Each structure stands twice: as C-alpha cells, then as structure tokens.
Amino acid sequence: MKVIAFDTFGTVADWYTGVSHVLAQTFPQIDSSQLARDWRRTYGPVLAEVEAGDREWTMLDDLHRETLERLLRERYDVCATPAQLDVAVHAWHVLPGWPDSSSGLHRLKAKYTICALSNGNVALLNEMAKASDLPWDFVGGSDLWRRYKPASEVYLGLARLMQVHPSEVLMVATHVSDLAAARSFGLRTAYVERPSEWGPEPKDEAPNPADDFHVRGIDELATQLGC
Amino acid sequence: MKVIAFDTFGTVADWYTGVSHVLAQTFPQIDSSQLARDWRRTYGPVLAEVEAGDREWTMLDDLHRETLERLLRERYDVCATPAQLDVAVHAWHVLPGWPDSSSGLHRLKAKYTICALSNGNVALLNEMAKASDLPWDFVGGSDLWRRYKPASEVYLGLARLMQVHPSEVLMVATHVSDLAAARSFGLRTAYVERPSEWGPEPKDEAPNPADDFHVRGIDELATQLGC
C-alpha cells in the first residue's frame, strides 16, 4: 500500500457543524440544524443526475447553490438573496476538520502519499486544507476528471496519476457506498466511524466486513498502519 | 495575487547536481558532468516534438529514457542496460532542492497557494516533494493536461483549477521562455537567478525587464512578498 485517498465531506471534515453554524447566522429565522441536514440530503441525488448524463458536468458550488435556493423556496418558503447563497455555499470550503484529522494526516504523510479524493473541486479542497491544516500530498478534486464518485474514472484516475496499481491505494471514507465503489475497482478500503456526522440524527450506515480497516478516526488509522 | 506557480527542474530543484551524481555512479567510465548537460539539452527538442503533434503525448520518464539511451549509444558509444536506464531516469524524481527552496516555499505557503507547474508528471513531482520537503498546496503535473509547457492549456489550466484570473497567478522560473509564455497568457512573472543551473557551464539567459520580480532565490521572493 502506497497511497491513501480520503473522502473529505464527513470523513475528514465535519460538514454538519460547519454548515449549520453558517446557516444559523445567515438565516436566523430557520432551524439551521434541520436545514443543514435537508441540504445535505439533496447532494446524492443531484450528483447522480450529473453522473446519469441528465445534465452537463457542473461544479459542486453551483449544484450546492441551486439545491439550497430550491430547498429554501419550496420547503421553507424563503427567498434567499444571492449574497446569502454565496455565504452558505462558501461554508463548504472552510469546514472544520474532525479533531483527529489534521494530526492523523500528518502522521500518515510521513509514510504514505496522502490524497484528498472528493466530489469537491480542487480550489474548494485547497481552501479547506489551508483552513484546517490538512497536509495533502495531492488534492484530487472532481474537476480533474469532470466526474463524480462513484464513477470509476475518479478512483482509477487517482491510481493512474500516482502511477500505482489500484490495489496499492487505500480508500478511506465514512460512507459505505464510496467504499463499495472503491472496492469494486480494486482499491483497498478503510471505514471511519463518524457517529455525529449528521449532528443529532443517528447515522444510518452498516459497515461492510469486507473493509480492510475499521477505525474510529484518522489518528487510529495512523496507529493501525504503524505511523 | 493569490497563487504562485513554480517551474521545478532548475528553478526549485538542482537537476545538474542530482543527475550528474547518479550518472557518475551508474556510468563511471563517462564524464558525468558533460553527460548530464548533454542529456538536459535533449529535453527541449523532444518536448517540442510532442507539442508539435509529431508524436503522441508521452510521459517525461519515457522521453528521458529514450533520449538518454540514444545519446549514450550515438555520442558515447555505450549500450546502457534497462536497469542502468531505470536508475538514471529515476534521478529526476529525487532531485535535491536548492538550499533556499524548502524554506522559501514554507514561508510563501502561509500567505499564498503554492503550486508546482512542471513538465514532470504528478507522481514524479510528489516523490521529489517528499524527498526535498517541498510543501506544495497543489501539484500541477503535465499528466493533468497531457500537454507540456509552453502550451497555454498548462498555465490557464492551473488558473482554472484554482478558480482565479490568470493575472492572479505569479509564474516563477529561471527560464525566460517559460516566463515569456506565462506572460503572454496573462500571468505575472518572477525570474529566479540560478547561475549554477548548468554546473560549470555559464548560464545563457537574459532576463526580460517585463518580469514583475527578479530574485536570487525563493527565500528572497518570500521576503519581497512580505512573507
């Protein structure tokens, strides 16, 4: 194993805390905890629309903006201003890392090549890395491939750029679908528990025993890998 | 100015010292200083062949291997083994940084997004970064675009990934041709003196007064930029 690829939203960064905090400031009249979770639920379906070819490849910021605007209008009866949408969409660029993320990545970096492998784009991921001290060797943003996970091009594209066999890449995520896709393309997998990913809402995930590693955080992954 | 893009071979890394050292060990019967310079002289022409469309896009390692094999055979009357060629080609992956490179990049990283923008590929540049502590925010390798500098796609491709206007990118190089191309596409430019780039051979470069900065090293660039 030479390369470790990390999902970011939820796995490395705490989207619920970062996004609900900004939503509370931007839309004080709304239950920001509920809105953050509702917004996040639009993410999978809209990315799937793009991957199904129902619409052109579109950057995540634009998808986030469109889904939030519609959600506010249709479910919360709120007409957001462009400036409010800008602020909310930007929250995803500066999500806080989980407490173990930065220290765990620093430890892993000494022995492995560590990469973000995310549906965020390169500039978003760079901004998050600088804000939360995530010392990526390489930032694998979706705009490199103009594809979203779980497309094979993303996982295999990273292996190709790193000049390694897919089995030399460990995919790390807190989402079983991401890991199932990675495994189907020949990568190894590590499941990270993030029980508070959805804030007050219990997480509905059943990890697959086929994962090579199962850890509570990135520091624990570093320990299990002898870093 | 938000993003600083660095040429690597010659600008950040000392190819002459790294390559001639490995060549001296691999081909002890040959003047390694001369061979390193002869080999480097094949670089521009073979990349230009690719960019002219005379041959398919080919990774730098493969071009390096082919040019060294031919040079040894035709000019030095030496038939290199595959293992010897492997070792020599790999020298470019672990070139030493100039003494000011790592410290200067660490200073600049605190205020700017710093990127490699090189004709080397991503895996090569990652290996060099780990060997010489080059703390890139993003590794802009030629395989991202399957184009070589001075193609516009490389310079403008980086600006697009970073979501900045080309004029918000500063291109840093010790080669006037690289800077001339960057300037023609709207980037700002910084010339770095590297008088011993070619070892004992004087460097034949006349910097263009149109450069925004002219420095003796990356530490000096950090000082001029207030980092």
PDB file of C-alpha atoms in Angstrom, chain A residues 59 61 93 108-115 121-124 126 129-130 136-140 143-144 146 160-163, chain B residues 59 61 93 108-115 121-124 126 129-130 136-140 143-144 146 160-163:
ATOM      1  CA  MET A  59     -19.099  22.232 -10.288  1.00  0.00           C
ATOM      2  CA  ASP A  61     -20.529  25.067  -5.758  1.00  0.00           C
ATOM      3  CA  HIS A  93     -14.914  25.476   1.559  1.00  0.00           C
ATOM      4  CA  LEU A 108       0.256   9.173   7.772  1.00  0.00           C
ATOM      5  CA  LYS A 109       2.056  11.597   5.437  1.00  0.00           C
ATOM      6  CA  ALA A 110       5.428  10.543   6.830  1.00  0.00           C
ATOM      7  CA  LYS A 111       4.991   7.033   5.409  1.00  0.00           C
ATOM      8  CA  TYR A 112       2.353   7.266   2.672  1.00  0.00           C
ATOM      9  CA  THR A 113       1.263   9.589  -0.118  1.00  0.00           C
ATOM     10  CA  ILE A 114      -1.972  11.104   1.197  1.00  0.00           C
ATOM     11  CA  CYS A 115      -4.566  12.496  -1.183  1.00  0.00           C
ATOM     12  CA  ASN A 121     -13.272  20.761  -6.669  1.00  0.00           C
ATOM     13  CA  VAL A 122      -9.566  21.493  -6.328  1.00  0.00           C
ATOM     14  CA  ALA A 123      -9.902  25.151  -5.241  1.00  0.00           C
ATOM     15  CA  LEU A 124     -12.527  24.301  -2.600  1.00  0.00           C
ATOM     16  CA  ASN A 126      -7.274  23.732  -1.170  1.00  0.00           C
ATOM     17  CA  ALA A 129      -6.823  22.294   3.572  1.00  0.00           C
ATOM     18  CA  LYS A 130      -5.379  25.693   4.440  1.00  0.00           C
ATOM     19  CA  TRP A 136      -2.353  16.715   1.390  1.00  0.00           C
ATOM     20  CA  ASP A 137       0.394  15.486  -0.899  1.00  0.00           C
ATOM     21  CA  PHE A 138      -2.121  15.747  -3.717  1.00  0.00           C
ATOM     22  CA  VAL A 139      -5.586  17.235  -3.998  1.00  0.00           C
ATOM     23  CA  GLY A 140      -7.826  15.006  -6.102  1.00  0.00           C
ATOM     24  CA  ASP A 143     -12.747  18.958 -11.699  1.00  0.00           C
ATOM     25  CA  LEU A 144      -9.607  16.979 -12.580  1.00  0.00           C
ATOM     26  CA  ARG A 146     -15.084  16.195 -14.502  1.00  0.00           C
ATOM     27  CA  ARG A 160      -3.035   6.357 -12.690  1.00  0.00           C
ATOM     28  CA  LEU A 161      -1.760   9.813 -11.675  1.00  0.00           C
ATOM     29  CA  MET A 162       0.091   8.214  -8.747  1.00  0.00           C
ATOM     30  CA  GLN A 163       1.486   5.504 -11.068  1.00  0.00           C
TER      31      GLN A 163
ATOM     32  CA  MET B  59       5.255  10.877 -20.077  1.00  0.00           C
ATOM     33  CA  ASP B  61      10.069   9.401 -17.782  1.00  0.00           C
ATOM     34  CA  HIS B  93      12.291  12.106  -9.251  1.00  0.00           C
ATOM     35  CA  LEU B 108       5.162  31.653   0.916  1.00  0.00           C
ATOM     36  CA  LYS B 109       2.634  28.914   1.751  1.00  0.00           C
ATOM     37  CA  ALA B 110       1.441  30.860   4.800  1.00  0.00           C
ATOM     38  CA  LYS B 111       0.087  33.650   2.570  1.00  0.00           C
ATOM     39  CA  TYR B 112      -0.360  32.181  -0.926  1.00  0.00           C
ATOM     40  CA  THR B 113      -1.458  28.972  -2.607  1.00  0.00           C
ATOM     41  CA  ILE B 114       1.778  27.466  -3.891  1.00  0.00           C
ATOM     42  CA  CYS B 115       1.780  25.033  -6.790  1.00  0.00           C
ATOM     43  CA  ASN B 121       4.211  14.240 -14.010  1.00  0.00           C
ATOM     44  CA  VAL B 122       2.285  14.234 -10.740  1.00  0.00           C
ATOM     45  CA  ALA B 123       3.889  11.081  -9.264  1.00  0.00           C
ATOM     46  CA  LEU B 124       7.407  12.288 -10.090  1.00  0.00           C
ATOM     47  CA  ASN B 126       5.187  14.069  -5.407  1.00  0.00           C
ATOM     48  CA  ALA B 129       8.328  16.945  -2.855  1.00  0.00           C
ATOM     49  CA  LYS B 130       8.628  14.241  -0.214  1.00  0.00           C
ATOM     50  CA  TRP B 136       3.026  22.205  -2.345  1.00  0.00           C
ATOM     51  CA  ASP B 137      -0.624  23.055  -1.894  1.00  0.00           C
ATOM     52  CA  PHE B 138      -1.195  21.566  -5.322  1.00  0.00           C
ATOM     53  CA  VAL B 139       0.971  19.544  -7.689  1.00  0.00           C
ATOM     54  CA  GLY B 140       0.394  20.655 -11.265  1.00  0.00           C
ATOM     55  CA  ASP B 143      -0.275  14.481 -16.987  1.00  0.00           C
ATOM     56  CA  LEU B 144      -3.202  16.533 -15.663  1.00  0.00           C
ATOM     57  CA  ARG B 146      -1.410  15.848 -21.200  1.00  0.00           C
ATOM     58  CA  ARG B 160      -8.974  27.480 -13.934  1.00  0.00           C
ATOM     59  CA  LEU B 161      -8.463  24.737 -11.310  1.00  0.00           C
ATOM     60  CA  MET B 162      -7.607  27.427  -8.742  1.00  0.00           C
ATOM     61  CA  GLN B 163     -10.665  29.473  -9.812  1.00  0.00           C
TER      62      GLN B 163
END
